[in-house]
mmCIF file of N, CA and C in Angstrom:
data_model
loop_
_atom_site.group_PDB
_atom_site.id
_atom_site.type_symbol
_atom_site.label_atom_id
_atom_site.label_comp_id
_atom_site.label_asym_id
_atom_site.label_seq_id
_atom_site.Cartn_x
_atom_site.Cartn_y
_atom_site.Cartn_z
ATOM 1 N N UNK X 760 0.879 -1.210 -0.010
ATOM 2 C CA UNK X 760 -0.036 -0.008 0.007
ATOM 3 C C UNK X 760 0.903 1.238 -0.016
ATOM 4 N N UNK X 761 0.571 2.230 -0.848
ATOM 5 C CA UNK X 761 1.459 3.484 -0.907
ATOM 6 C C UNK X 761 1.350 4.201 0.406
ATOM 7 N N UNK X 762 2.389 4.974 0.674
ATOM 8 C CA UNK X 762 2.390 5.909 1.916
ATOM 9 C C UNK X 762 1.159 6.753 1.820
ATOM 10 N N UNK X 763 0.681 7.183 3.041
ATOM 11 C CA UNK X 763 -0.556 7.977 3.096
ATOM 12 C C UNK X 763 -0.358 9.156 4.049
ATOM 13 N N UNK X 764 -1.150 10.199 3.822
ATOM 14 C CA UNK X 764 -1.165 11.335 4.691
ATOM 15 C C UNK X 764 -2.616 11.724 4.915
ATOM 16 N N UNK X 765 -2.844 12.341 6.065
ATOM 17 C CA UNK X 765 -4.176 12.826 6.400
ATOM 18 C C UNK X 765 -4.483 14.106 5.598
ATOM 19 N N UNK X 766 -5.717 14.271 5.223
ATOM 20 C CA UNK X 766 -6.120 15.460 4.487
ATOM 21 C C UNK X 766 -5.891 16.761 5.325
ATOM 22 N N UNK X 767 -6.043 16.578 6.617
ATOM 23 C CA UNK X 767 -5.793 17.597 7.664
ATOM 24 C C UNK X 767 -4.987 17.029 8.704
ATOM 25 N N UNK X 768 -3.785 17.594 9.011
ATOM 26 C CA UNK X 768 -2.854 16.989 10.066
ATOM 27 C C UNK X 768 -3.569 17.040 11.388
ATOM 28 N N UNK X 769 -3.426 15.931 12.091
ATOM 29 C CA UNK X 769 -3.911 15.877 13.454
ATOM 30 C C UNK X 769 -5.441 15.565 13.583
ATOM 31 N N UNK X 770 -6.056 15.215 12.487
ATOM 32 C CA UNK X 770 -7.488 14.950 12.501
ATOM 33 C C UNK X 770 -7.778 13.554 13.026
ATOM 34 N N UNK X 771 -6.978 12.596 12.640
ATOM 35 C CA UNK X 771 -7.104 11.182 13.040
ATOM 36 C C UNK X 771 -5.799 10.398 13.072
ATOM 37 N N UNK X 772 -5.852 9.297 13.679
ATOM 38 C CA UNK X 772 -4.734 8.361 13.647
ATOM 39 C C UNK X 772 -5.284 7.016 13.043
ATOM 40 N N UNK X 773 -4.418 6.471 12.231
ATOM 41 C CA UNK X 773 -4.835 5.248 11.489
ATOM 42 C C UNK X 773 -3.737 4.203 11.701
ATOM 43 N N UNK X 774 -4.167 3.061 12.247
ATOM 44 C CA UNK X 774 -3.202 2.015 12.502
ATOM 45 C C UNK X 774 -3.839 0.660 12.332
ATOM 46 N N UNK X 775 -3.097 -0.400 12.886
ATOM 47 C CA UNK X 775 -3.595 -1.782 12.711
ATOM 48 C C UNK X 775 -4.965 -2.013 13.349
ATOM 49 N N UNK X 776 -5.280 -1.245 14.393
ATOM 50 C CA UNK X 776 -6.552 -1.353 15.120
ATOM 51 C C UNK X 776 -7.661 -0.510 14.520
ATOM 52 N N UNK X 777 -7.364 0.157 13.392
ATOM 53 C CA UNK X 777 -8.409 0.940 12.670
ATOM 54 C C UNK X 777 -8.131 2.473 12.910
ATOM 55 N N UNK X 778 -9.093 3.213 12.555
ATOM 56 C CA UNK X 778 -8.975 4.719 12.576
ATOM 57 C C UNK X 778 -9.592 5.232 13.849
ATOM 58 N N UNK X 779 -8.977 6.192 14.436
ATOM 59 C CA UNK X 779 -9.493 6.960 15.612
ATOM 60 C C UNK X 779 -9.513 8.389 15.385
ATOM 61 N N UNK X 780 -10.638 9.104 15.562
ATOM 62 C CA UNK X 780 -10.656 10.521 15.441
ATOM 63 C C UNK X 780 -10.038 11.117 16.714
ATOM 64 N N UNK X 781 -9.199 12.157 16.497
ATOM 65 C CA UNK X 781 -8.467 12.793 17.599
ATOM 66 C C UNK X 781 -9.214 14.009 18.074
ATOM 67 N N UNK X 782 -9.384 14.127 19.384
ATOM 68 C CA UNK X 782 -10.125 15.165 19.975
ATOM 69 C C UNK X 782 -9.302 15.762 21.169
ATOM 70 N N UNK X 783 -9.845 16.778 21.805
ATOM 71 C CA UNK X 783 -9.329 17.243 23.078
ATOM 72 C C UNK X 783 -10.455 17.244 24.080
ATOM 73 N N UNK X 784 -10.109 17.081 25.357
ATOM 74 C CA UNK X 784 -11.039 17.054 26.433
ATOM 75 C C UNK X 784 -10.621 18.040 27.467
ATOM 76 N N UNK X 785 -11.553 18.909 27.970
ATOM 77 C CA UNK X 785 -11.187 19.858 29.019
ATOM 78 C C UNK X 785 -10.879 19.084 30.318
ATOM 79 N N UNK X 786 -9.811 19.436 30.941
ATOM 80 C CA UNK X 786 -9.442 18.735 32.186
ATOM 81 C C UNK X 786 -10.311 19.146 33.341
ATOM 82 N N UNK X 787 -11.093 20.228 33.161
ATOM 83 C CA UNK X 787 -11.936 20.745 34.302
ATOM 84 C C UNK X 787 -13.385 20.374 34.107
ATOM 85 N N UNK X 788 -13.970 20.765 32.980
ATOM 86 C CA UNK X 788 -15.416 20.539 32.762
ATOM 87 C C UNK X 788 -15.682 19.263 31.910
ATOM 88 N N UNK X 789 -14.680 18.582 31.438
ATOM 89 C CA UNK X 789 -14.792 17.316 30.703
ATOM 90 C C UNK X 789 -15.424 17.441 29.289
ATOM 91 N N UNK X 790 -15.573 18.686 28.788
ATOM 92 C CA UNK X 790 -16.108 18.825 27.489
ATOM 93 C C UNK X 790 -15.165 18.337 26.404
ATOM 94 N N UNK X 791 -15.702 17.570 25.370
ATOM 95 C CA UNK X 791 -14.907 17.091 24.325
ATOM 96 C C UNK X 791 -15.027 18.040 23.100
ATOM 97 N N UNK X 792 -13.938 18.159 22.366
ATOM 98 C CA UNK X 792 -13.912 19.036 21.226
ATOM 99 C C UNK X 792 -13.327 18.291 20.013
ATOM 100 N N UNK X 793 -14.016 18.312 18.868
ATOM 101 C CA UNK X 793 -13.520 17.787 17.603
ATOM 102 C C UNK X 793 -13.939 18.733 16.530
ATOM 103 N N UNK X 794 -12.880 19.110 15.714
ATOM 104 C CA UNK X 794 -11.529 18.837 15.848
ATOM 105 C C UNK X 794 -10.883 19.414 17.092
ATOM 106 N N UNK X 795 -9.680 19.006 17.317
ATOM 107 C CA UNK X 795 -9.006 19.411 18.552
ATOM 108 C C UNK X 795 -8.872 20.940 18.663
ATOM 109 N N UNK X 796 -8.887 21.422 19.871
ATOM 110 C CA UNK X 796 -8.809 22.837 20.214
ATOM 111 C C UNK X 796 -7.616 23.047 21.211
ATOM 112 N N UNK X 797 -7.029 24.267 21.164
ATOM 113 C CA UNK X 797 -5.871 24.436 22.083
ATOM 114 C C UNK X 797 -6.306 24.809 23.471
ATOM 115 N N UNK X 798 -7.568 25.213 23.679
ATOM 116 C CA UNK X 798 -8.136 25.536 25.036
ATOM 117 C C UNK X 798 -9.626 25.185 24.990
ATOM 118 N N UNK X 799 -10.155 25.123 26.249
ATOM 119 C CA UNK X 799 -11.574 24.852 26.484
ATOM 120 C C UNK X 799 -12.324 26.149 26.064
ATOM 121 N N UNK X 800 -13.465 25.940 25.275
ATOM 122 C CA UNK X 800 -14.227 27.128 24.880
ATOM 123 C C UNK X 800 -15.467 27.326 25.686
ATOM 124 N N UNK X 801 -15.623 26.573 26.772
ATOM 125 C CA UNK X 801 -16.773 26.723 27.631
ATOM 126 C C UNK X 801 -16.607 27.935 28.401
ATOM 127 N N UNK X 802 -17.507 28.983 28.292
ATOM 128 C CA UNK X 802 -17.310 30.243 29.028
ATOM 129 C C UNK X 802 -17.410 30.089 30.560
ATOM 130 N N UNK X 803 -18.029 29.069 31.031
ATOM 131 C CA UNK X 803 -18.174 28.803 32.474
ATOM 132 C C UNK X 803 -16.947 28.134 33.086
ATOM 133 N N UNK X 804 -16.112 27.624 32.216
ATOM 134 C CA UNK X 804 -14.943 26.891 32.678
ATOM 135 C C UNK X 804 -13.802 27.836 32.966
ATOM 136 N N UNK X 805 -13.193 27.716 34.175
ATOM 137 C CA UNK X 805 -12.124 28.649 34.589
ATOM 138 C C UNK X 805 -10.718 28.211 34.185
ATOM 139 N N UNK X 806 -10.496 26.933 34.014
ATOM 140 C CA UNK X 806 -9.097 26.508 33.773
ATOM 141 C C UNK X 806 -8.685 26.532 32.308
ATOM 142 N N UNK X 807 -9.615 26.181 31.411
ATOM 143 C CA UNK X 807 -9.320 26.212 29.987
ATOM 144 C C UNK X 807 -8.359 25.167 29.471
ATOM 145 N N UNK X 808 -7.712 24.387 30.345
ATOM 146 C CA UNK X 808 -6.734 23.381 29.985
ATOM 147 C C UNK X 808 -7.402 22.190 29.304
ATOM 148 N N UNK X 809 -6.790 21.683 28.267
ATOM 149 C CA UNK X 809 -7.292 20.435 27.597
ATOM 150 C C UNK X 809 -6.162 19.379 27.491
ATOM 151 N N UNK X 810 -6.640 18.148 27.321
ATOM 152 C CA UNK X 810 -5.708 17.072 27.082
ATOM 153 C C UNK X 810 -6.211 16.318 25.859
ATOM 154 N N UNK X 811 -5.319 15.578 25.194
ATOM 155 C CA UNK X 811 -5.610 14.718 24.070
ATOM 156 C C UNK X 811 -6.616 13.669 24.396
ATOM 157 N N UNK X 812 -7.486 13.372 23.489
ATOM 158 C CA UNK X 812 -8.540 12.311 23.654
ATOM 159 C C UNK X 812 -8.827 11.694 22.306
ATOM 160 N N UNK X 813 -9.365 10.572 22.291
ATOM 161 C CA UNK X 813 -9.863 9.840 21.144
ATOM 162 C C UNK X 813 -11.379 9.664 21.200
ATOM 163 N N UNK X 814 -12.039 9.884 20.076
ATOM 164 C CA UNK X 814 -13.468 9.673 20.043
ATOM 165 C C UNK X 814 -13.849 8.200 19.861
ATOM 166 N N UNK X 815 -15.030 7.807 20.307
ATOM 167 C CA UNK X 815 -15.474 6.470 20.074
ATOM 168 C C UNK X 815 -15.496 6.159 18.533
ATOM 169 N N UNK X 816 -15.306 4.903 18.214
ATOM 170 C CA UNK X 816 -15.395 4.457 16.778
ATOM 171 C C UNK X 816 -16.808 4.369 16.298
ATOM 172 N N UNK X 817 -17.752 4.017 17.234
ATOM 173 C CA UNK X 817 -19.106 3.785 16.902
ATOM 174 C C UNK X 817 -20.014 4.898 17.167
ATOM 175 N N UNK X 818 -21.002 5.108 16.296
ATOM 176 C CA UNK X 818 -22.020 6.143 16.549
ATOM 177 C C UNK X 818 -23.326 5.825 15.837
ATOM 178 N N UNK X 819 -24.230 6.783 15.760
ATOM 179 C CA UNK X 819 -25.518 6.614 15.070
ATOM 180 C C UNK X 819 -25.742 7.901 14.189
ATOM 181 N N UNK X 820 -26.345 7.681 13.064
ATOM 182 C CA UNK X 820 -26.616 8.793 12.233
ATOM 183 C C UNK X 820 -27.708 9.677 12.836
ATOM 184 N N UNK X 821 -27.406 10.965 12.982
ATOM 185 C CA UNK X 821 -28.245 11.966 13.561
ATOM 186 C C UNK X 821 -29.032 12.642 12.476
ATOM 187 N N UNK X 822 -28.373 12.869 11.344
ATOM 188 C CA UNK X 822 -28.932 13.559 10.134
ATOM 189 C C UNK X 822 -28.138 13.271 8.931
ATOM 190 N N UNK X 823 -28.650 13.358 7.770
ATOM 191 C CA UNK X 823 -27.876 13.174 6.607
ATOM 192 C C UNK X 823 -28.504 13.818 5.364
ATOM 193 N N UNK X 824 -27.765 13.975 4.300
ATOM 194 C CA UNK X 824 -28.207 14.517 3.061
ATOM 195 C C UNK X 824 -27.326 13.937 1.894
ATOM 196 N N UNK X 825 -27.756 14.074 0.741
ATOM 197 C CA UNK X 825 -26.987 13.570 -0.457
ATOM 198 C C UNK X 825 -26.408 14.793 -1.123
ATOM 199 N N UNK X 826 -25.123 14.749 -1.315
ATOM 200 C CA UNK X 826 -24.397 15.847 -2.017
ATOM 201 C C UNK X 826 -24.275 15.528 -3.459
ATOM 202 N N UNK X 827 -24.812 16.427 -4.279
ATOM 203 C CA UNK X 827 -24.790 16.137 -5.747
ATOM 204 C C UNK X 827 -23.859 17.213 -6.438
ATOM 205 N N UNK X 828 -22.926 17.747 -5.678
ATOM 206 C CA UNK X 828 -21.960 18.610 -6.331
ATOM 207 C C UNK X 828 -20.544 18.217 -5.782
ATOM 208 N N UNK X 829 -19.494 18.544 -6.511
ATOM 209 C CA UNK X 829 -18.157 18.179 -6.119
ATOM 210 C C UNK X 829 -17.711 18.927 -4.887
ATOM 211 N N UNK X 830 -16.965 18.263 -3.957
ATOM 212 C CA UNK X 830 -16.531 18.948 -2.815
ATOM 213 C C UNK X 830 -15.415 19.883 -3.138
ATOM 214 N N UNK X 831 -15.159 20.833 -2.165
ATOM 215 C CA UNK X 831 -14.027 21.727 -2.393
ATOM 216 C C UNK X 831 -12.689 21.082 -2.639
ATOM 217 N N UNK X 832 -11.754 21.757 -3.187
ATOM 218 C CA UNK X 832 -10.496 21.148 -3.628
ATOM 219 C C UNK X 832 -9.738 20.453 -2.538
ATOM 220 N N UNK X 833 -9.769 20.943 -1.240
ATOM 221 C CA UNK X 833 -9.090 20.194 -0.185
ATOM 222 C C UNK X 833 -9.664 18.808 -0.007
ATOM 223 N N UNK X 834 -10.961 18.601 -0.262
ATOM 224 C CA UNK X 834 -11.564 17.303 -0.073
ATOM 225 C C UNK X 834 -11.982 16.695 -1.375
ATOM 226 N N UNK X 835 -11.144 17.026 -2.448
ATOM 227 C CA UNK X 835 -11.489 16.443 -3.776
ATOM 228 C C UNK X 835 -11.510 14.949 -3.721
ATOM 229 N N UNK X 836 -12.322 14.326 -4.581
ATOM 230 C CA UNK X 836 -12.394 12.931 -4.638
ATOM 231 C C UNK X 836 -12.114 12.544 -6.105
ATOM 232 N N UNK X 837 -11.084 11.737 -6.355
ATOM 233 C CA UNK X 837 -10.684 11.407 -7.721
ATOM 234 C C UNK X 837 -11.776 10.687 -8.469
ATOM 235 N N UNK X 838 -12.567 9.775 -7.835
ATOM 236 C CA UNK X 838 -13.612 9.082 -8.518
ATOM 237 C C UNK X 838 -14.990 9.698 -8.148
ATOM 238 N N UNK X 839 -15.132 10.989 -8.188
ATOM 239 C CA UNK X 839 -16.266 11.701 -7.660
ATOM 240 C C UNK X 839 -17.594 11.238 -8.338
ATOM 241 N N UNK X 840 -18.577 11.129 -7.513
ATOM 242 C CA UNK X 840 -19.976 10.863 -7.898
ATOM 243 C C UNK X 840 -20.821 11.309 -6.668
ATOM 244 N N UNK X 841 -22.128 11.542 -6.827
ATOM 245 C CA UNK X 841 -22.907 12.001 -5.664
ATOM 246 C C UNK X 841 -22.613 11.053 -4.469
ATOM 247 N N UNK X 842 -22.580 11.709 -3.291
ATOM 248 C CA UNK X 842 -22.248 10.939 -2.055
ATOM 249 C C UNK X 842 -23.150 11.420 -0.942
ATOM 250 N N UNK X 843 -23.233 10.604 0.112
ATOM 251 C CA UNK X 843 -24.007 10.939 1.297
ATOM 252 C C UNK X 843 -23.049 11.539 2.353
ATOM 253 N N UNK X 844 -23.541 12.528 3.031
ATOM 254 C CA UNK X 844 -22.779 13.096 4.146
ATOM 255 C C UNK X 844 -23.707 13.184 5.262
ATOM 256 N N UNK X 845 -23.230 12.927 6.466
ATOM 257 C CA UNK X 845 -24.149 12.891 7.611
ATOM 258 C C UNK X 845 -23.497 13.438 8.877
ATOM 259 N N UNK X 846 -24.345 13.759 9.858
ATOM 260 C CA UNK X 846 -23.939 14.152 11.151
ATOM 261 C C UNK X 846 -24.085 12.853 12.018
ATOM 262 N N UNK X 847 -23.011 12.389 12.607
ATOM 263 C CA UNK X 847 -22.990 11.202 13.400
ATOM 264 C C UNK X 847 -22.818 11.550 14.840
ATOM 265 N N UNK X 848 -23.738 11.010 15.680
ATOM 266 C CA UNK X 848 -23.651 11.165 17.155
ATOM 267 C C UNK X 848 -22.746 10.156 17.730
ATOM 268 N N UNK X 849 -21.636 10.603 18.282
ATOM 269 C CA UNK X 849 -20.635 9.612 18.859
ATOM 270 C C UNK X 849 -20.761 9.587 20.437
ATOM 271 N N UNK X 850 -21.816 10.139 20.931
ATOM 272 C CA UNK X 850 -22.002 10.195 22.419
ATOM 273 C C UNK X 850 -21.155 11.298 23.046
ATOM 274 N N UNK X 851 -21.349 11.417 24.336
ATOM 275 C CA UNK X 851 -20.587 12.429 25.137
ATOM 276 C C UNK X 851 -20.833 13.836 24.610
ATOM 277 N N UNK X 852 -21.898 14.107 23.941
ATOM 278 C CA UNK X 852 -22.187 15.426 23.391
ATOM 279 C C UNK X 852 -21.495 15.796 22.107
ATOM 280 N N UNK X 853 -20.833 14.828 21.457
ATOM 281 C CA UNK X 853 -20.078 15.097 20.274
ATOM 282 C C UNK X 853 -20.792 14.554 19.027
ATOM 283 N N UNK X 854 -21.004 15.455 18.054
ATOM 284 C CA UNK X 854 -21.539 15.057 16.762
ATOM 285 C C UNK X 854 -20.555 15.453 15.737
ATOM 286 N N UNK X 855 -20.248 14.550 14.779
ATOM 287 C CA UNK X 855 -19.208 14.813 13.721
ATOM 288 C C UNK X 855 -19.842 14.583 12.413
ATOM 289 N N UNK X 856 -19.523 15.537 11.483
ATOM 290 C CA UNK X 856 -19.957 15.421 10.077
ATOM 291 C C UNK X 856 -18.943 14.641 9.282
ATOM 292 N N UNK X 857 -19.416 13.769 8.466
ATOM 293 C CA UNK X 857 -18.485 12.961 7.688
ATOM 294 C C UNK X 857 -19.201 12.310 6.482
ATOM 295 N N UNK X 858 -18.433 11.771 5.566
ATOM 296 C CA UNK X 858 -18.994 11.059 4.447
ATOM 297 C C UNK X 858 -19.612 9.709 4.944
ATOM 298 N N UNK X 859 -20.762 9.380 4.432
ATOM 299 C CA UNK X 859 -21.451 8.068 4.676
ATOM 300 C C UNK X 859 -21.280 7.206 3.424
ATOM 301 N N UNK X 860 -20.661 6.031 3.646
ATOM 302 C CA UNK X 860 -20.512 5.179 2.490
ATOM 303 C C UNK X 860 -20.781 3.710 2.832
ATOM 304 N N UNK X 861 -20.886 2.880 1.736
ATOM 305 C CA UNK X 861 -21.053 1.461 1.949
ATOM 306 C C UNK X 861 -22.590 1.120 2.170
ATOM 307 N N UNK X 862 -23.429 2.053 1.857
ATOM 308 C CA UNK X 862 -24.929 1.804 1.982
ATOM 309 C C UNK X 862 -25.631 2.614 0.854
ATOM 310 N N UNK X 863 -26.668 2.077 0.318
ATOM 311 C CA UNK X 863 -27.371 2.794 -0.742
ATOM 312 C C UNK X 863 -28.142 3.999 -0.130
ATOM 313 N N UNK X 864 -28.211 5.016 -0.911
ATOM 314 C CA UNK X 864 -28.815 6.239 -0.422
ATOM 315 C C UNK X 864 -30.250 5.959 0.156
ATOM 316 N N UNK X 865 -31.009 5.129 -0.495
ATOM 317 C CA UNK X 865 -32.427 4.856 -0.006
ATOM 318 C C UNK X 865 -32.477 3.970 1.255
ATOM 319 N N UNK X 866 -31.293 3.446 1.672
ATOM 320 C CA UNK X 866 -31.274 2.615 2.895
ATOM 321 C C UNK X 866 -30.786 3.438 4.089
ATOM 322 N N UNK X 867 -30.255 4.634 3.867
ATOM 323 C CA UNK X 867 -29.781 5.466 4.975
ATOM 324 C C UNK X 867 -30.971 5.767 5.868
ATOM 325 N N UNK X 868 -30.729 5.846 7.231
ATOM 326 C CA UNK X 868 -31.798 6.113 8.114
ATOM 327 C C UNK X 868 -31.287 6.856 9.385
ATOM 328 N N UNK X 869 -32.073 7.733 9.927
ATOM 329 C CA UNK X 869 -31.694 8.300 11.208
ATOM 330 C C UNK X 869 -31.681 7.234 12.255
ATOM 331 N N UNK X 870 -30.679 7.226 13.140
ATOM 332 C CA UNK X 870 -30.492 6.128 14.138
ATOM 333 C C UNK X 870 -29.732 4.983 13.697
ATOM 334 N N UNK X 871 -29.340 4.900 12.338
ATOM 335 C CA UNK X 871 -28.595 3.738 11.914
ATOM 336 C C UNK X 871 -27.228 3.704 12.568
ATOM 337 N N UNK X 872 -26.774 2.590 13.074
ATOM 338 C CA UNK X 872 -25.475 2.421 13.676
ATOM 339 C C UNK X 872 -24.378 2.472 12.531
ATOM 340 N N UNK X 873 -23.317 3.262 12.834
ATOM 341 C CA UNK X 873 -22.163 3.369 11.917
ATOM 342 C C UNK X 873 -20.889 3.288 12.686
ATOM 343 N N UNK X 874 -19.813 3.080 11.887
ATOM 344 C CA UNK X 874 -18.511 2.985 12.483
ATOM 345 C C UNK X 874 -17.548 3.825 11.679
ATOM 346 N N UNK X 875 -16.563 4.507 12.284
ATOM 347 C CA UNK X 875 -15.663 5.295 11.542
ATOM 348 C C UNK X 875 -14.575 4.439 10.844
ATOM 349 N N UNK X 876 -14.173 4.864 9.707
ATOM 350 C CA UNK X 876 -13.222 4.123 8.876
ATOM 351 C C UNK X 876 -12.397 5.132 8.110
ATOM 352 N N UNK X 877 -11.301 4.619 7.458
ATOM 353 C CA UNK X 877 -10.559 5.548 6.591
ATOM 354 C C UNK X 877 -10.965 5.463 5.184
ATOM 355 N N UNK X 878 -10.712 6.492 4.436
ATOM 356 C CA UNK X 878 -11.088 6.575 3.045
ATOM 357 C C UNK X 878 -10.041 7.429 2.270
ATOM 358 N N UNK X 879 -9.584 6.892 1.137
ATOM 359 C CA UNK X 879 -8.621 7.599 0.334
ATOM 360 C C UNK X 879 -9.464 8.624 -0.575
ATOM 361 N N UNK X 880 -9.094 9.871 -0.591
ATOM 362 C CA UNK X 880 -9.747 10.857 -1.382
ATOM 363 C C UNK X 880 -9.036 10.915 -2.773
ATOM 364 N N UNK X 881 -7.706 10.961 -2.755
ATOM 365 C CA UNK X 881 -7.013 11.095 -4.028
ATOM 366 C C UNK X 881 -5.515 10.758 -3.807
ATOM 367 N N UNK X 882 -4.781 10.622 -4.850
ATOM 368 C CA UNK X 882 -3.301 10.435 -4.779
ATOM 369 C C UNK X 882 -2.637 11.836 -5.152
ATOM 370 N N UNK X 883 -1.740 12.326 -4.343
ATOM 371 C CA UNK X 883 -1.190 13.640 -4.611
ATOM 372 C C UNK X 883 -0.039 13.465 -5.681
ATOM 373 N N UNK X 884 0.556 14.578 -6.092
ATOM 374 C CA UNK X 884 1.622 14.476 -7.104
ATOM 375 C C UNK X 884 2.872 13.677 -6.664
ATOM 376 N N UNK X 885 3.066 13.612 -5.326
ATOM 377 C CA UNK X 885 4.231 12.866 -4.869
ATOM 378 C C UNK X 885 3.926 11.319 -4.678
ATOM 379 N N UNK X 886 2.691 10.943 -5.023
ATOM 380 C CA UNK X 886 2.329 9.565 -4.998
ATOM 381 C C UNK X 886 1.771 9.136 -3.645
ATOM 382 N N UNK X 887 1.452 10.066 -2.725
ATOM 383 C CA UNK X 887 0.914 9.780 -1.452
ATOM 384 C C UNK X 887 -0.625 9.738 -1.503
ATOM 385 N N UNK X 888 -1.246 8.713 -0.881
ATOM 386 C CA UNK X 888 -2.716 8.658 -0.782
ATOM 387 C C UNK X 888 -3.150 9.663 0.231
ATOM 388 N N UNK X 889 -3.977 10.595 -0.112
ATOM 389 C CA UNK X 889 -4.549 11.673 0.795
ATOM 390 C C UNK X 889 -5.791 11.117 1.345
ATOM 391 N N UNK X 890 -5.802 10.898 2.708
ATOM 392 C CA UNK X 890 -6.934 10.195 3.396
ATOM 393 C C UNK X 890 -7.762 11.074 4.269
ATOM 394 N N UNK X 891 -8.945 10.675 4.507
ATOM 395 C CA UNK X 891 -9.842 11.292 5.422
ATOM 396 C C UNK X 891 -10.596 10.154 6.150
ATOM 397 N N UNK X 892 -11.603 10.547 6.948
ATOM 398 C CA UNK X 892 -12.414 9.558 7.634
ATOM 399 C C UNK X 892 -13.759 9.571 6.946
ATOM 400 N N UNK X 893 -14.470 8.447 7.141
ATOM 401 C CA UNK X 893 -15.857 8.291 6.667
ATOM 402 C C UNK X 893 -16.546 7.350 7.690
ATOM 403 N N UNK X 894 -17.806 7.244 7.524
ATOM 404 C CA UNK X 894 -18.639 6.319 8.332
ATOM 405 C C UNK X 894 -19.311 5.245 7.475
ATOM 406 N N UNK X 895 -19.230 4.016 7.935
ATOM 407 C CA UNK X 895 -19.843 2.914 7.232
ATOM 408 C C UNK X 895 -20.833 2.186 8.122
ATOM 409 N N UNK X 896 -21.793 1.546 7.585
ATOM 410 C CA UNK X 896 -22.781 0.825 8.435
ATOM 411 C C UNK X 896 -22.011 -0.132 9.333
ATOM 412 N N UNK X 897 -22.564 -0.303 10.558
ATOM 413 C CA UNK X 897 -21.993 -1.209 11.500
ATOM 414 C C UNK X 897 -22.056 -0.639 12.891
ATOM 415 N N UNK X 898 -20.974 -0.706 13.634
ATOM 416 C CA UNK X 898 -20.970 -0.269 15.001
ATOM 417 C C UNK X 898 -20.881 -1.473 15.921
ATOM 418 N N UNK X 899 -20.876 -1.268 17.196
ATOM 419 C CA UNK X 899 -20.701 -2.307 18.170
ATOM 420 C C UNK X 899 -21.823 -3.310 18.066
ATOM 421 N N UNK X 900 -23.061 -2.929 17.724
ATOM 422 C CA UNK X 900 -24.177 -3.870 17.633
ATOM 423 C C UNK X 900 -23.961 -4.819 16.470
ATOM 424 N N UNK X 901 -23.344 -4.361 15.406
ATOM 425 C CA UNK X 901 -23.242 -5.196 14.235
ATOM 426 C C UNK X 901 -21.850 -5.909 14.136
ATOM 427 N N UNK X 902 -20.988 -5.639 15.097
ATOM 428 C CA UNK X 902 -19.636 -6.254 15.093
ATOM 429 C C UNK X 902 -19.681 -7.662 15.451
#
């Protein structure tokens, strides 16, 4: 497999155990942030200190739509065609927007269990696969 890079540095880690979205958690109020933040943004929190955290792999579709236009250049897809994008509830007050794949558009449903995975968007001029995250049907109930 060719070498790969993340479309945005620090967005996720990908390894033998799968892909994990990287977040930060406030050390005082326990609020999770994705993408990562340098400080807590909760106005009631006095310390503002955060630590690295990973988000759960499994979630449920909160909302979705079908995109029938090409994404911006940073998220270009070499084999572009209409795609589903959704807001996925990962628990702990965190909802993440991402590509939904591996399921027909007419089978998508609010509440459907999904799992985060990696997806190649394109190969850059240096021959590196530029990767992002996506959600596929599954989750802990289906595993």
